[in-house]
Tab-separated table of C-alpha atoms in Angstrom:
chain	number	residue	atom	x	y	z
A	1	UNK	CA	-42.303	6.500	-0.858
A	2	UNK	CA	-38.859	4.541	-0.692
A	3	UNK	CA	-37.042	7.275	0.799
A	4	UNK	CA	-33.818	5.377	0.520
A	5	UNK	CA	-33.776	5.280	-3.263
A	6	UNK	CA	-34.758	9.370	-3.446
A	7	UNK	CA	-31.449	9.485	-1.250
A	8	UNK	CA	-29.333	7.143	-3.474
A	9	UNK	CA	-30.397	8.618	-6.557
A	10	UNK	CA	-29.854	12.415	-5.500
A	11	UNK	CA	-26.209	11.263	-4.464
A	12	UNK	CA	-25.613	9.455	-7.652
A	13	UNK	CA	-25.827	13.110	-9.413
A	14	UNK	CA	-22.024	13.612	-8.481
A	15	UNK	CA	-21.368	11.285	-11.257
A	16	UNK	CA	-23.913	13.494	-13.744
A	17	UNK	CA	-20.710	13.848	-15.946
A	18	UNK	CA	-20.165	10.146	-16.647
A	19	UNK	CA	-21.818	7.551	-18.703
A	20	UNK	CA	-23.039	4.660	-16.810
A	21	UNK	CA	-26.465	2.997	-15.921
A	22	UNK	CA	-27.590	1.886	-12.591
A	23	UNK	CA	-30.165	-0.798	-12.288
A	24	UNK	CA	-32.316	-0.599	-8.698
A	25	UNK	CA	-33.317	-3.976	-6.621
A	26	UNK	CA	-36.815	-3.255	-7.651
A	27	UNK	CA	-35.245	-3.534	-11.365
A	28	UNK	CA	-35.755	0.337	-12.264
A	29	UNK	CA	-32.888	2.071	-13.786
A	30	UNK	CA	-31.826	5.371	-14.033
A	31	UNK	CA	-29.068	6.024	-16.361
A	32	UNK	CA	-26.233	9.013	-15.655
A	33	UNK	CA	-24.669	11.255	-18.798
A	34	UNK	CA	-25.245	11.923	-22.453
A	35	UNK	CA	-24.029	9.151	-24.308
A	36	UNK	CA	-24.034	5.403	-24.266
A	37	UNK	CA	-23.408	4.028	-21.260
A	38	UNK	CA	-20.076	2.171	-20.444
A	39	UNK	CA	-21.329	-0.170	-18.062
A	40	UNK	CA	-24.051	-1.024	-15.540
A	41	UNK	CA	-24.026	-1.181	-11.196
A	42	UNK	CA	-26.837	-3.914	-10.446
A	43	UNK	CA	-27.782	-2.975	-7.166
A	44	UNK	CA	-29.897	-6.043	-5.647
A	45	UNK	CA	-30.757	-5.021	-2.221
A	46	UNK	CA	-31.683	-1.653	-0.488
A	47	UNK	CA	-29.010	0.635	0.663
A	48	UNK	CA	-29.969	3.020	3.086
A	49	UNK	CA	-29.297	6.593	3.583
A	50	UNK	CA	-27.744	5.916	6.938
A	51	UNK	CA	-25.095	3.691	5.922
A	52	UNK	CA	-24.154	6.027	2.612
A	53	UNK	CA	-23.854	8.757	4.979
A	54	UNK	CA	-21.612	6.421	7.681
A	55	UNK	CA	-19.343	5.413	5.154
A	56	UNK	CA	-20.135	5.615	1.262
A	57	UNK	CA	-16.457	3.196	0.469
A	58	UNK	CA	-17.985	0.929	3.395
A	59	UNK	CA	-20.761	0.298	2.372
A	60	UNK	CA	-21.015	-0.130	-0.922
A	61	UNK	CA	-17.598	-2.205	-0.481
A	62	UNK	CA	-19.778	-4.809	1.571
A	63	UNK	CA	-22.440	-4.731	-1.220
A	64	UNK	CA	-19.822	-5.911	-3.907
A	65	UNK	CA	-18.246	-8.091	-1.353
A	66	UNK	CA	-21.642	-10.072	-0.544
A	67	UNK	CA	-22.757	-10.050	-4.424
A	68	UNK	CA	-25.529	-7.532	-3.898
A	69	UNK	CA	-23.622	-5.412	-5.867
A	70	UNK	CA	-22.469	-6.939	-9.573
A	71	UNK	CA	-21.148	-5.152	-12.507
A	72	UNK	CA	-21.818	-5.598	-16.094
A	73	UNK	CA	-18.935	-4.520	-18.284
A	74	UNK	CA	-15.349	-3.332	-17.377
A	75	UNK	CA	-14.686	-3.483	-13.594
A	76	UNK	CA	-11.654	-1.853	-13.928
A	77	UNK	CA	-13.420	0.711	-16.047
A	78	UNK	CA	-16.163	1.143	-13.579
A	79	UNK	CA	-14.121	1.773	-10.496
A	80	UNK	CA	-11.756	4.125	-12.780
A	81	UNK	CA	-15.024	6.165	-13.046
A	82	UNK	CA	-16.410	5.881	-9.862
A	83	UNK	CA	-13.230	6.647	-7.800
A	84	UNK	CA	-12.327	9.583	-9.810
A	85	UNK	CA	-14.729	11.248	-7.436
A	86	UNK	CA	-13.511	9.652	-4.717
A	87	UNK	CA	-13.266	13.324	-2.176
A	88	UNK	CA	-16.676	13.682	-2.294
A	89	UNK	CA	-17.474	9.876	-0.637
A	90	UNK	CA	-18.639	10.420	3.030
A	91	UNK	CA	-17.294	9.001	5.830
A	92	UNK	CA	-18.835	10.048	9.353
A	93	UNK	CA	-15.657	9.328	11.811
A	94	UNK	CA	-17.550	9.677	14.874
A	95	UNK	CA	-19.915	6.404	13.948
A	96	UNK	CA	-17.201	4.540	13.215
A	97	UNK	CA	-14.862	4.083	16.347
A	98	UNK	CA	-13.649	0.830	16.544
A	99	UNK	CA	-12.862	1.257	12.701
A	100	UNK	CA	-10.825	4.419	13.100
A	101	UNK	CA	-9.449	3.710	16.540
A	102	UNK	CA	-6.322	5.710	17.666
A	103	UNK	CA	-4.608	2.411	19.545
A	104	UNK	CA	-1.146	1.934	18.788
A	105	UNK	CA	0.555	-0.358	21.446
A	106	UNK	CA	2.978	-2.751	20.265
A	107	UNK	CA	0.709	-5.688	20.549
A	108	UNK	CA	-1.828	-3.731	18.594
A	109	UNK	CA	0.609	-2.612	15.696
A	110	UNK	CA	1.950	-6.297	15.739
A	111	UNK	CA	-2.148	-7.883	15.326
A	112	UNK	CA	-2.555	-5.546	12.626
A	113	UNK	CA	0.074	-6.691	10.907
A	114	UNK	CA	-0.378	-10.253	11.343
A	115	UNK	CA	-4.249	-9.540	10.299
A	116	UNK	CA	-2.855	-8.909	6.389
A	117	UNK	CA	1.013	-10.460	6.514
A	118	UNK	CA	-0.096	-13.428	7.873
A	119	UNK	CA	-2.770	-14.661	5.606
A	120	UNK	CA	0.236	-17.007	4.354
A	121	UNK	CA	2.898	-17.440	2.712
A	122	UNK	CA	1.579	-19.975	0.056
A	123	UNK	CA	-1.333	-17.167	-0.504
A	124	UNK	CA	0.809	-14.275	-1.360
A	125	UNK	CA	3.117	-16.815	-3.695
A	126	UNK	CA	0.572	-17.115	-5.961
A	127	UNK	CA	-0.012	-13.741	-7.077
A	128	UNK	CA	3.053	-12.165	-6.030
A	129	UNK	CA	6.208	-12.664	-8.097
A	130	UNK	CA	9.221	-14.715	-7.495
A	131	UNK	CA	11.259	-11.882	-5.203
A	132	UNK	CA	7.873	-11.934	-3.039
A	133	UNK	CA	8.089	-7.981	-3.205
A	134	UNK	CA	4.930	-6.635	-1.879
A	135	UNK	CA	5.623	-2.885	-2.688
A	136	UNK	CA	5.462	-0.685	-5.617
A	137	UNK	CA	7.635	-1.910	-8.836
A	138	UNK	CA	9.435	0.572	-11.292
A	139	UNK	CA	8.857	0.046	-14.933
A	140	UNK	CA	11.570	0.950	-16.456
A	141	UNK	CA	9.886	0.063	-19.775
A	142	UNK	CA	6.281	-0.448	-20.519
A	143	UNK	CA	6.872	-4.115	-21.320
A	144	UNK	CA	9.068	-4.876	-18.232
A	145	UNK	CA	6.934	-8.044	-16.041
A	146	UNK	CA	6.562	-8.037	-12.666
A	147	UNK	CA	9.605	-9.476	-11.766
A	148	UNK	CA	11.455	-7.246	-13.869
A	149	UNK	CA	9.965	-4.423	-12.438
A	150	UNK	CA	10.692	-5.562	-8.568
A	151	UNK	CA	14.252	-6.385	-9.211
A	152	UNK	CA	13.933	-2.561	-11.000
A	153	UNK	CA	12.552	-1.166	-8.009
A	154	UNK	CA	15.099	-2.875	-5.361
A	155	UNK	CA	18.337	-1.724	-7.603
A	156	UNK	CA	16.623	1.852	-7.831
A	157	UNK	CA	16.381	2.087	-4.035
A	158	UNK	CA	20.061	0.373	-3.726
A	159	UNK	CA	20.941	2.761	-5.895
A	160	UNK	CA	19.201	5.568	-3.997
A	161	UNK	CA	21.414	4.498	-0.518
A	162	UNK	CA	25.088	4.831	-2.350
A	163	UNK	CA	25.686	1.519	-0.987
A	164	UNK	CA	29.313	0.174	-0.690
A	165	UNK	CA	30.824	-3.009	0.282
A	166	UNK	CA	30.977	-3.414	4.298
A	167	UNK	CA	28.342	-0.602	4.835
A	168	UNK	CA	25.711	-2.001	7.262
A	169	UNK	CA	21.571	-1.605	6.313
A	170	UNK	CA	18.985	-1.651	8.181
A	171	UNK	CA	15.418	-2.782	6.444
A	172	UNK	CA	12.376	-1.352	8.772
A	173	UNK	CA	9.697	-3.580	7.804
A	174	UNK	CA	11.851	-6.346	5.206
A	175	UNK	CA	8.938	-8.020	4.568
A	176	UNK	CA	10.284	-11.302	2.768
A	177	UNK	CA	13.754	-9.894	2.507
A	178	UNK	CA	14.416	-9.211	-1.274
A	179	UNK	CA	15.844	-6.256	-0.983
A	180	UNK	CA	18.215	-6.914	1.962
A	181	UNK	CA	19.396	-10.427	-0.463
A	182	UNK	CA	20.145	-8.761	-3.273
A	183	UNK	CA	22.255	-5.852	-1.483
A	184	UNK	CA	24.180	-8.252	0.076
A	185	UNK	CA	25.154	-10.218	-3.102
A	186	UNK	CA	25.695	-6.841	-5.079
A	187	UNK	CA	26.923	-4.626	-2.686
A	188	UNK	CA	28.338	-7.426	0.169
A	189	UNK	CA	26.594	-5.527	3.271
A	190	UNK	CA	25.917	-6.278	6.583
A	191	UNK	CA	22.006	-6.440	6.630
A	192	UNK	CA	19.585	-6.653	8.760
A	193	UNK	CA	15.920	-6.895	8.722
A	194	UNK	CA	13.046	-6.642	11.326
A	195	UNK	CA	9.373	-6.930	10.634
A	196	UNK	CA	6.135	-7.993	12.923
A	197	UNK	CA	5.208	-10.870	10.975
A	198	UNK	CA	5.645	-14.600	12.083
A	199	UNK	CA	4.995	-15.711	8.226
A	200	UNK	CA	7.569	-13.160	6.796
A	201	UNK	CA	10.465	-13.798	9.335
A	202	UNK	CA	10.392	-17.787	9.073
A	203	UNK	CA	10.189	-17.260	5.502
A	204	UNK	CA	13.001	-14.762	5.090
A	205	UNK	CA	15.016	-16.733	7.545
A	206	UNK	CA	15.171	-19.749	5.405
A	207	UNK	CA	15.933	-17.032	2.004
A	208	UNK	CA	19.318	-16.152	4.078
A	209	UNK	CA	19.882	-20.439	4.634
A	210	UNK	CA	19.424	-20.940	1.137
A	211	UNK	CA	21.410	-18.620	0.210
A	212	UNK	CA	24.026	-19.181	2.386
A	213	UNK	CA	24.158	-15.762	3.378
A	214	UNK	CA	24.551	-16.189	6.984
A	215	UNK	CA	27.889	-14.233	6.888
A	216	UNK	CA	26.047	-11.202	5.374
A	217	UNK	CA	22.189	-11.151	6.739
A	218	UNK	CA	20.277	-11.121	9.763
A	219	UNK	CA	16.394	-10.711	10.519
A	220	UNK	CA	14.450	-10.275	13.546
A	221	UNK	CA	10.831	-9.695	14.935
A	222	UNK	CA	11.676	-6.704	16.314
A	223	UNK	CA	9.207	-3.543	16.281
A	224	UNK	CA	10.938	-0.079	15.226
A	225	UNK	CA	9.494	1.548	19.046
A	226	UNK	CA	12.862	-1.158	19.964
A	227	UNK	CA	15.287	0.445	17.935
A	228	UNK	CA	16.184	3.239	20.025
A	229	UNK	CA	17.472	1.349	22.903
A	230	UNK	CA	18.623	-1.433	20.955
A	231	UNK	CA	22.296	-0.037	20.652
A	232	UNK	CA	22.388	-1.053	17.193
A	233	UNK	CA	24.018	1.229	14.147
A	234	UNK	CA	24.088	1.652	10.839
A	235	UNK	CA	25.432	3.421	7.543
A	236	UNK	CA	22.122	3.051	6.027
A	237	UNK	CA	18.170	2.891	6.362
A	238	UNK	CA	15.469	1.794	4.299
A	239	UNK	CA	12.427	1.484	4.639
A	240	UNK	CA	9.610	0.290	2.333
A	241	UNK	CA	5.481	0.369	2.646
A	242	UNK	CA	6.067	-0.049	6.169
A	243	UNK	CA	5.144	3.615	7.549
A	244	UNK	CA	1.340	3.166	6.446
A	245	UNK	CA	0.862	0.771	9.567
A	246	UNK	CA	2.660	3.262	12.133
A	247	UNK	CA	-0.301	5.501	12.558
A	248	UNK	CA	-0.456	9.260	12.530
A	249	UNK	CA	0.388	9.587	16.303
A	250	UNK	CA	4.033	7.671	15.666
A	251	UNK	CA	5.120	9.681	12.625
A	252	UNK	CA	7.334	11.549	14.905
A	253	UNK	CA	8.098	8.781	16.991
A	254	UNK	CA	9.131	6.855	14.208
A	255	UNK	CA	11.546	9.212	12.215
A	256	UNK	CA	13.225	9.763	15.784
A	257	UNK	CA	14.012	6.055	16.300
A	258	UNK	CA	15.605	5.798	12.692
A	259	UNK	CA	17.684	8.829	13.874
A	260	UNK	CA	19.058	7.140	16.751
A	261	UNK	CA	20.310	3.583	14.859
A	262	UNK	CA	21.418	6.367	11.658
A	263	UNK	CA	25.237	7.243	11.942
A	264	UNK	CA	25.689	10.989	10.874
A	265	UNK	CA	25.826	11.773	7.265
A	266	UNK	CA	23.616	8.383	6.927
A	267	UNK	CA	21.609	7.881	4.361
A	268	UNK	CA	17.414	6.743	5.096
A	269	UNK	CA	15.603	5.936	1.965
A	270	UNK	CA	11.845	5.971	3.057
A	271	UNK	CA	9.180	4.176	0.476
A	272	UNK	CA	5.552	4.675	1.119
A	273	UNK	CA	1.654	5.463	0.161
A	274	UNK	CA	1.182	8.759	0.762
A	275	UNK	CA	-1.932	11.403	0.390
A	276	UNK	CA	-2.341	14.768	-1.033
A	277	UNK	CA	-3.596	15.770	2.627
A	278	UNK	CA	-3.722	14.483	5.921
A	279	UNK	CA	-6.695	12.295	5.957
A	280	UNK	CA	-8.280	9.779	8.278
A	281	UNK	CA	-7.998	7.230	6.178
A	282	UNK	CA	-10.341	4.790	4.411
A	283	UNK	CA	-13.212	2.942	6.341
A	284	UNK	CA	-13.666	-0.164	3.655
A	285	UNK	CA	-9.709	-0.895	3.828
A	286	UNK	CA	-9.475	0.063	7.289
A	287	UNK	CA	-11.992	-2.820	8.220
A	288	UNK	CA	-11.098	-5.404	5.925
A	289	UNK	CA	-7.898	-4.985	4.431
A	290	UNK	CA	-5.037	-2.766	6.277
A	291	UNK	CA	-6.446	-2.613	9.618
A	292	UNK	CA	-4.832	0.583	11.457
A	293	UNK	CA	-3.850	1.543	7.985
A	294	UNK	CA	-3.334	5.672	7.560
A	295	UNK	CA	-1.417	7.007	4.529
A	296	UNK	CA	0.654	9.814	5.610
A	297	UNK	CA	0.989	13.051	3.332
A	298	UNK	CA	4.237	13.759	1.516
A	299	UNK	CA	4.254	17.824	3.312
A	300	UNK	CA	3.379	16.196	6.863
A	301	UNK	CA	6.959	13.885	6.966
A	302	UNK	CA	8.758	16.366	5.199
A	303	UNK	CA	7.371	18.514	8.266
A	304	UNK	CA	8.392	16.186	10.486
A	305	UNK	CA	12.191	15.012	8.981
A	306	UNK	CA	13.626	18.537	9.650
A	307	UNK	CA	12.926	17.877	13.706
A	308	UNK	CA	15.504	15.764	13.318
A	309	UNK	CA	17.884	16.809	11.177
A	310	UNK	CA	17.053	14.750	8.216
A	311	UNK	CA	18.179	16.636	4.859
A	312	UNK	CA	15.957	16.145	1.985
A	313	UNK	CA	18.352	14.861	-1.336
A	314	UNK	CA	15.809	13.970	-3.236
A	315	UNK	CA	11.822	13.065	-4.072
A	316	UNK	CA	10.189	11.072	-6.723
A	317	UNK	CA	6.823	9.828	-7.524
A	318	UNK	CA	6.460	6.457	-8.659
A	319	UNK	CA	2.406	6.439	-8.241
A	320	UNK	CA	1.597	5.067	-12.035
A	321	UNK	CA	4.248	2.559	-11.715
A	322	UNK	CA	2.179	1.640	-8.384
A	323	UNK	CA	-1.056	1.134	-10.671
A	324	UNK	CA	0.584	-1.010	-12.997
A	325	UNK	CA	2.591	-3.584	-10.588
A	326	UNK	CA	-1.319	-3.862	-8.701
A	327	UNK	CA	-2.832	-4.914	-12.409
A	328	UNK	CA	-0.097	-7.435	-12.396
A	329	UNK	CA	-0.558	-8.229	-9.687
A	330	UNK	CA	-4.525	-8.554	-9.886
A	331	UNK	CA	-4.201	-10.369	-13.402
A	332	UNK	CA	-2.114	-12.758	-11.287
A	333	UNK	CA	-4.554	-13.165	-8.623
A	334	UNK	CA	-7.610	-13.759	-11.547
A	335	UNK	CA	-5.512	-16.171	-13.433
A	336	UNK	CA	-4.779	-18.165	-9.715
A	337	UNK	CA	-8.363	-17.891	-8.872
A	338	UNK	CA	-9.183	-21.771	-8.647
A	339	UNK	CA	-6.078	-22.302	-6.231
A	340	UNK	CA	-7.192	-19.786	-4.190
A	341	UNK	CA	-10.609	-20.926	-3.687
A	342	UNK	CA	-9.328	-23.794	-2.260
A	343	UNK	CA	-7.931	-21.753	0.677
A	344	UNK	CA	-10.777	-18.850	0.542
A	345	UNK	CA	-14.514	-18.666	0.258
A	346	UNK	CA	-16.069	-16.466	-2.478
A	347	UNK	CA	-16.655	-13.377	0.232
A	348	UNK	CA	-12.726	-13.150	0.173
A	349	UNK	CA	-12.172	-13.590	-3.213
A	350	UNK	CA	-14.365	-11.074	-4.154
A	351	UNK	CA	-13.160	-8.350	-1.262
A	352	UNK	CA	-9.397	-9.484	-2.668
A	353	UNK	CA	-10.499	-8.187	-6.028
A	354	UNK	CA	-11.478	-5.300	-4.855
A	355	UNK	CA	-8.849	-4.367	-2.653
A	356	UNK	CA	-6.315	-4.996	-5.614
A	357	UNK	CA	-8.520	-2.944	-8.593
A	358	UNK	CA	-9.696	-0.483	-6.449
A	359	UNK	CA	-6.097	0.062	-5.207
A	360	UNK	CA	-4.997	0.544	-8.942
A	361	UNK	CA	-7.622	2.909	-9.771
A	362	UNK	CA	-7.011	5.352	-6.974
A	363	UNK	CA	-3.390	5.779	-7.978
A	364	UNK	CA	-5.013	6.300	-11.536
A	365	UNK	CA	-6.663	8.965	-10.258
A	366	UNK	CA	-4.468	10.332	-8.189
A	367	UNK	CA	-6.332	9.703	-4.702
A	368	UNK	CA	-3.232	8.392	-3.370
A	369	UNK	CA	0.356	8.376	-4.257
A	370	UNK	CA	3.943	6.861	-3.874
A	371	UNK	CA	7.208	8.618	-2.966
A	372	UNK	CA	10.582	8.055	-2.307
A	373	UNK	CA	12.295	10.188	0.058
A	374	UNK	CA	16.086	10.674	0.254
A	375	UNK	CA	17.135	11.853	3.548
A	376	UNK	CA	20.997	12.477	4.841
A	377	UNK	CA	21.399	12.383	8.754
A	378	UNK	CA	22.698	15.893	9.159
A	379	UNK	CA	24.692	17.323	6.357
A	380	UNK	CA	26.317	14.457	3.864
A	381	UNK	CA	28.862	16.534	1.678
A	382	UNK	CA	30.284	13.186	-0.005
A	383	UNK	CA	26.831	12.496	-2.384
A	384	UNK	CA	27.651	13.068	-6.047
A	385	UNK	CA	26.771	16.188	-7.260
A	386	UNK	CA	23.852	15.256	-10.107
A	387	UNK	CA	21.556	11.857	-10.097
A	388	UNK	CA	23.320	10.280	-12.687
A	389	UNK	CA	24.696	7.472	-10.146
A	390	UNK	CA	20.856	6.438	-9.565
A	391	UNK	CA	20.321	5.830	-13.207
A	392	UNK	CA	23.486	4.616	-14.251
């Protein structure tokens, strides 16, 4: 008796509502819902209770990833399906220590970092669009393209900080520095950017040459732990998909360092993933894509914001807008496939897929989102009154 299977096929009832068909290694197939099916998991090796019960993302992540499992039909579709029952996965925490380990040193948070920023610059070109924005875009109409949508998103957040000429800005994780460029040349502030990656600072170094924006821009490796005792200030903070890689323990420690560079009745714009609840985070992406990676809840850094006197002004979802820029960005990635073989083998290529669909579908499905957080540094009387200055 193949005690495995019996376990597999009694936890493939949570999907008793859908129509799909699954096809076993020993070719038998069982097929899930009433009507026709909409596509069919090819399972070509064993998967064992143990491993479903360690991690159910984990492992059948590794089974896609190694081509034991393939999918006839709509991938998309699929993982739309599957993922919509995404809280009732298992993960056992306990098993998996080094996966869900509670280090965050500098020199950890900084190889973490350099484990997904650094996979190079070339890479990320390819699929990415011409900004190099590596964040949510905003679609201000269906038919907007990727760039469009990332020069969208940076004016939105400009927009957001009531930026006027001479202000300073600090970017908290400025990535390639397409934000901080276009401020300057809108808004003529004094910017500066730090980050953790090697790749990202050379590359956002030469942007600010190029652009002979010396006068304007700065950037440094500089973690945000350094900020308090740097002595530096500034009218404004953003920051943008950086606080997923601070870890749960340095929520606090984090808001309380952009308090110190904020002047009072600053303005901190804060961009990230966030969660319905405070969760553990994923054991798949933790291993192979965002090492250290935790998305924090929206209630948990509202929680935390009032410690410090940070006012709430204003919070907006932008989680479908997050599902379309990753199908851009995964249609880019498919059409660049051939160029990227040449710098990855197939096991990459097929986790990279993955990571980028699976991504899309659990914003679909609400299993994560995306907000923007307004915050004022104390009370800020001088905002206008209504939101028309964001959208005008």
């Amino acid at each position: 008796m193949d005690l495995d299977k019996i376990f597999l096929k009694s936890f493939l009832k949570i999907f008793e509502n859908e129509s799909f068909t699954v096809e076993f290694w020993d070719k038998e197939e069982i097929k899930l819902g009433g009507e026709e099916s909409l596509f069919k998991i090819i399972l070509k090796k064993p998967i064992s209770k143990k491993d479903i019960l360690t991690s159910t993302s984990l492992v059948f992540g590794e089974e896609y990833m190694n081509g034991d499992l393939e999918v006839e039909g709509d991938f998309l579709l699929m993982l739309n399906t599957v993922l919509k029952y995404k809280e009732k996965f298992l993960t056992n925490f306990k098993a998996l220590p080094n996966l869900f380990s509670h280090k965050t040193s500098k020199n950890k948070q900084k190889e973490e970092v350099s484990y997904h920023y650094d996979l190079g610059n070339d890479f990320y070109s390819l699929w990415l669009d011409k900004t190099m924005s590596y964040s949510c875009g905003y679609f201000k109409e269906d038919k907007n393209s990727l760039y469009e949508a990332q020069m969208n998103k940076i004016n939105h957040l400009l927009k957001k900080l009531n930026l006027k000429e001479g202000l300073s800005l600090l970017d908290i994780g400025c990535g390639w520095g397409a934000l901080l460029i276009e401020a300057a040349k809108k808004y003529k502030i004094k910017g500066l950017g730090i980050t953790l990656s090697e790749e990202q600072y050379k590359k956002f170094k030469s942007r600010i040459e190029s652009e002979n924006l010396q006068e304007y821009l700065d950037v440094k490796l500089m973690d945000y732990r350094e900020l308090e005792k740097s002595g530096l200030m500034f009218d404004r903070v953003v920051s943008v998909g950086m606080l997923e890689h601070v870890g749960r323990e340095n929520y606090d420690l984090f808001m309380k360092n952009v308090s110190t560079v904020l002047n009072k009745s600053g303005i901190f714009v804060l961009h990230y993933i966030s969660g319905l609840w405070e969760s553990g985070g994923d054991a798949w992406m933790r291993k192979y894509i965002f090492p250290g990676g935790v998305i924090p809840s929206l209630r948990e850094i509202i929680y935390i914001s009032s410690n410090y006197r940070f006012y709430v002004e204003d919070v907006e979802s932008l989680r479908l807008h997050y599902m379309k820029t990753l199908l851009k960005w995964a249609e880019n990635f498919e059409k660049n496939i051939d160029l990227i073989r040449e710098k990855f083998d197939e096991r990459f290529i097929r986790m990279w897929k993955m990571y980028l669909y699976s991504c899309a579908s659990c914003f679909y499905n609400g299993v994560i989102d995306l907000h923007q957080i307004v915050f004022t540094n104390g009370v800020n009387n001088e905002l206008p009154l209504t939101r028309n200055y964001i959208y005008e």
